Amino acid sequence: ALSSLTENWERATVDCTYADVPRELLETKNKEKLLEKASEFALFDKSTSVVSCKRTNRVVRDYIGVTGKGPLVSLEKRLLKKSLVEQVEPDNLDDYFSAVETFSQEMAKANSLSYTAGTADFDSVNNFAKGEANVNEGDSNLEQARRAIEEANK
């Protein structure tokens, strides 16, 4: 389940459902044109709008189960169920519990980082042109959350 999320990371974290008013329409010399467009087309002629994107943490947070949705809701509890633990070879119990603990720590890190990404990452609060990537993306909270999810998936 986590592999699917990380393999489709770009599609899961980029939301291009935003539209911006063309900058030239906002220039002082175009004030009359802007007022005309606003009266005719609610805010502006949407056919001249520019599609823009934002990074979003919504799909990631749903997927890892922290919103009460998604395939990983209460996974740690399910991994520690007596019926599942009894299926583990007694010689491997320490390794099993260690793996569950590592998974839990990485998912907690992903939870915290993905939450912070929604308000603190540059691309989450500022629009960018479709197809453009932020050069500082590698150290964003959302990118760190992706790395934590990859670690949990090992």
mmCIF file of C-alpha atoms in Angstrom:
data_model
loop_
_atom_site.group_PDB
_atom_site.id
_atom_site.type_symbol
_atom_site.label_atom_id
_atom_site.label_comp_id
_atom_site.label_asym_id
_atom_site.label_seq_id
_atom_site.Cartn_x
_atom_site.Cartn_y
_atom_site.Cartn_z
ATOM 1 C CA ALA A 1 0.000 0.000 0.000
ATOM 2 C CA LEU A 2 2.783 2.453 0.857
ATOM 3 C CA SER A 3 4.642 1.590 -2.343
ATOM 4 C CA SER A 4 1.653 2.736 -4.376
ATOM 5 C CA LEU A 5 1.685 6.085 -2.580
ATOM 6 C CA THR A 6 5.411 6.702 -3.040
ATOM 7 C CA GLU A 7 5.365 5.543 -6.683
ATOM 8 C CA ASN A 8 2.550 8.002 -7.437
ATOM 9 C CA TRP A 9 3.868 10.764 -5.177
ATOM 10 C CA GLU A 10 3.720 13.573 -7.728
ATOM 11 C CA ARG A 11 0.118 12.824 -8.649
ATOM 12 C CA ALA A 12 -0.838 12.480 -4.958
ATOM 13 C CA THR A 13 0.803 15.710 -3.808
ATOM 14 C CA VAL A 14 0.307 18.199 -6.647
ATOM 15 C CA ASP A 15 -3.112 19.811 -7.002
ATOM 16 C CA CYS A 16 -3.531 21.825 -10.209
ATOM 17 C CA THR A 17 -7.123 22.925 -9.697
ATOM 18 C CA TYR A 18 -6.273 26.580 -9.146
ATOM 19 C CA ALA A 19 -6.658 29.444 -11.591
ATOM 20 C CA ASP A 20 -4.959 32.810 -11.447
ATOM 21 C CA VAL A 21 -5.884 36.070 -13.091
ATOM 22 C CA PRO A 22 -3.356 36.901 -15.815
ATOM 23 C CA ARG A 23 -0.901 39.495 -14.449
ATOM 24 C CA GLU A 24 -1.366 41.843 -17.401
ATOM 25 C CA LEU A 25 -5.086 42.106 -16.564
ATOM 26 C CA LEU A 26 -4.164 43.391 -13.099
ATOM 27 C CA GLU A 27 -1.971 46.213 -14.388
ATOM 28 C CA THR A 28 -3.222 49.766 -13.785
ATOM 29 C CA LYS A 29 -3.604 50.450 -17.482
ATOM 30 C CA ASN A 30 -6.143 47.602 -17.713
ATOM 31 C CA LYS A 31 -8.385 48.778 -14.858
ATOM 32 C CA GLU A 32 -11.379 49.386 -17.131
ATOM 33 C CA LYS A 33 -10.946 45.982 -18.807
ATOM 34 C CA LEU A 34 -10.719 44.289 -15.407
ATOM 35 C CA LEU A 35 -13.901 45.982 -14.210
ATOM 36 C CA GLU A 36 -15.651 44.975 -17.431
ATOM 37 C CA LYS A 37 -14.539 41.349 -17.085
ATOM 38 C CA ALA A 38 -15.569 41.318 -13.434
ATOM 39 C CA SER A 39 -19.071 42.494 -14.235
ATOM 40 C CA GLU A 40 -19.501 40.082 -17.145
ATOM 41 C CA PHE A 41 -17.869 36.921 -15.836
ATOM 42 C CA ALA A 42 -18.209 37.079 -12.046
ATOM 43 C CA LEU A 43 -14.527 37.660 -11.292
ATOM 44 C CA PHE A 44 -12.786 37.334 -14.673
ATOM 45 C CA ASP A 45 -12.928 35.542 -17.968
ATOM 46 C CA LYS A 46 -11.950 32.038 -16.928
ATOM 47 C CA SER A 47 -10.872 31.147 -20.443
ATOM 48 C CA THR A 48 -7.953 33.559 -20.014
ATOM 49 C CA SER A 49 -7.003 32.297 -16.576
ATOM 50 C CA VAL A 50 -3.654 30.696 -15.879
ATOM 51 C CA VAL A 51 -3.687 27.205 -14.352
ATOM 52 C CA SER A 52 -1.544 26.990 -11.257
ATOM 53 C CA CYS A 53 -0.736 24.322 -8.709
ATOM 54 C CA LYS A 54 -0.021 23.852 -5.022
ATOM 55 C CA ARG A 55 1.491 20.998 -3.108
ATOM 56 C CA THR A 56 -1.088 19.304 -0.928
ATOM 57 C CA ASN A 57 -0.771 16.970 2.023
ATOM 58 C CA ARG A 58 -4.423 15.829 1.875
ATOM 59 C CA VAL A 59 -3.986 12.576 -0.072
ATOM 60 C CA VAL A 60 -0.867 11.620 1.893
ATOM 61 C CA ARG A 61 -2.568 12.187 5.243
ATOM 62 C CA ASP A 62 -5.652 10.254 4.136
ATOM 63 C CA TYR A 63 -3.520 7.414 2.791
ATOM 64 C CA ILE A 64 -1.433 6.975 5.942
ATOM 65 C CA GLY A 65 -4.634 6.908 7.980
ATOM 66 C CA VAL A 66 -4.203 9.950 10.218
ATOM 67 C CA THR A 67 -7.497 11.489 9.063
ATOM 68 C CA GLY A 68 -9.491 8.338 9.793
ATOM 69 C CA LYS A 69 -9.557 7.442 6.080
ATOM 70 C CA GLY A 70 -7.338 5.294 3.908
ATOM 71 C CA PRO A 71 -5.837 1.819 3.947
ATOM 72 C CA LEU A 72 -3.557 2.336 6.950
ATOM 73 C CA VAL A 73 -6.091 3.454 9.560
ATOM 74 C CA SER A 74 -5.240 1.719 12.857
ATOM 75 C CA LEU A 75 -2.604 -0.451 11.172
ATOM 76 C CA GLU A 76 -0.328 -0.476 14.218
ATOM 77 C CA LYS A 77 -3.163 -1.861 16.360
ATOM 78 C CA ARG A 78 -3.853 -4.506 13.739
ATOM 79 C CA LEU A 79 -0.156 -5.464 13.630
ATOM 80 C CA LEU A 80 -0.181 -5.986 17.398
ATOM 81 C CA LYS A 81 -3.368 -8.076 17.528
ATOM 82 C CA LYS A 82 -2.896 -11.281 19.451
ATOM 83 C CA SER A 83 -4.170 -13.391 16.550
ATOM 84 C CA LEU A 84 -1.482 -11.953 14.239
ATOM 85 C CA VAL A 85 1.360 -12.039 16.788
ATOM 86 C CA GLU A 86 0.626 -15.717 17.511
ATOM 87 C CA GLN A 87 1.435 -16.490 13.863
ATOM 88 C CA VAL A 88 4.997 -15.182 14.268
ATOM 89 C CA GLU A 89 7.646 -17.788 15.049
ATOM 90 C CA PRO A 90 8.711 -17.433 18.714
ATOM 91 C CA ASP A 91 12.358 -17.011 17.659
ATOM 92 C CA ASN A 92 11.345 -14.038 15.469
ATOM 93 C CA LEU A 93 9.151 -12.181 17.974
ATOM 94 C CA ASP A 94 11.856 -9.672 18.930
ATOM 95 C CA ASP A 95 12.478 -8.883 15.266
ATOM 96 C CA TYR A 96 8.747 -8.589 14.624
ATOM 97 C CA PHE A 97 8.150 -6.159 17.499
ATOM 98 C CA SER A 98 11.231 -4.181 16.503
ATOM 99 C CA ALA A 99 9.919 -3.883 12.937
ATOM 100 C CA VAL A 100 6.475 -2.787 14.195
ATOM 101 C CA GLU A 101 8.122 -0.189 16.447
ATOM 102 C CA THR A 102 10.258 1.152 13.576
ATOM 103 C CA PHE A 103 7.186 1.279 11.346
ATOM 104 C CA SER A 104 5.247 3.137 14.042
ATOM 105 C CA GLN A 105 8.045 5.687 14.553
ATOM 106 C CA GLU A 106 8.392 6.385 10.823
ATOM 107 C CA MET A 107 4.629 6.745 10.397
ATOM 108 C CA ALA A 108 4.497 9.142 13.365
ATOM 109 C CA LYS A 109 7.271 11.151 11.700
ATOM 110 C CA ALA A 110 5.366 11.119 8.393
ATOM 111 C CA ASN A 111 2.218 12.247 10.221
ATOM 112 C CA SER A 112 3.976 15.183 11.861
ATOM 113 C CA LEU A 113 5.873 16.256 8.735
ATOM 114 C CA SER A 114 2.870 15.943 6.421
ATOM 115 C CA TYR A 115 0.777 18.019 8.826
ATOM 116 C CA THR A 116 3.438 20.730 8.987
ATOM 117 C CA ALA A 117 3.782 20.663 5.196
ATOM 118 C CA GLY A 118 0.228 21.907 4.821
ATOM 119 C CA THR A 119 1.057 25.246 6.411
ATOM 120 C CA ALA A 120 4.810 25.663 6.244
ATOM 121 C CA ASP A 121 6.070 24.395 2.882
ATOM 122 C CA PHE A 122 6.555 27.099 0.270
ATOM 123 C CA ASP A 123 4.742 25.132 -2.451
ATOM 124 C CA SER A 124 1.809 24.407 -0.126
ATOM 125 C CA VAL A 125 1.005 28.044 0.519
ATOM 126 C CA ASN A 126 2.131 29.575 -2.798
ATOM 127 C CA ASN A 127 0.931 28.734 -6.282
ATOM 128 C CA PHE A 128 3.355 27.607 -8.962
ATOM 129 C CA ALA A 129 2.931 27.036 -12.676
ATOM 130 C CA LYS A 130 1.891 23.582 -13.782
ATOM 131 C CA GLY A 131 5.001 21.547 -14.552
ATOM 132 C CA GLU A 132 7.335 23.718 -12.476
ATOM 133 C CA ALA A 133 9.051 22.208 -9.468
ATOM 134 C CA ASN A 134 10.462 24.067 -6.497
ATOM 135 C CA VAL A 135 14.255 23.832 -6.429
ATOM 136 C CA ASN A 136 14.189 23.553 -2.610
ATOM 137 C CA GLU A 137 11.705 20.689 -2.678
ATOM 138 C CA GLY A 138 14.245 18.155 -1.371
ATOM 139 C CA ASP A 139 14.161 19.531 2.156
ATOM 140 C CA SER A 140 10.450 20.368 2.338
ATOM 141 C CA ASN A 141 8.352 18.818 5.072
ATOM 142 C CA LEU A 142 6.317 16.905 2.510
ATOM 143 C CA GLU A 143 9.477 15.479 0.925
ATOM 144 C CA GLN A 144 10.762 14.471 4.367
ATOM 145 C CA ALA A 145 7.390 12.803 4.996
ATOM 146 C CA ARG A 146 7.871 10.837 1.761
ATOM 147 C CA ARG A 147 11.262 9.624 2.966
ATOM 148 C CA ALA A 148 9.748 8.589 6.326
ATOM 149 C CA ILE A 149 7.024 6.646 4.489
ATOM 150 C CA GLU A 150 9.695 4.927 2.377
ATOM 151 C CA GLU A 151 11.572 3.990 5.561
ATOM 152 C CA ALA A 152 8.362 2.607 7.096
ATOM 153 C CA ASN A 153 7.833 0.540 3.962
ATOM 154 C CA LYS A 154 11.195 -1.268 4.234
#
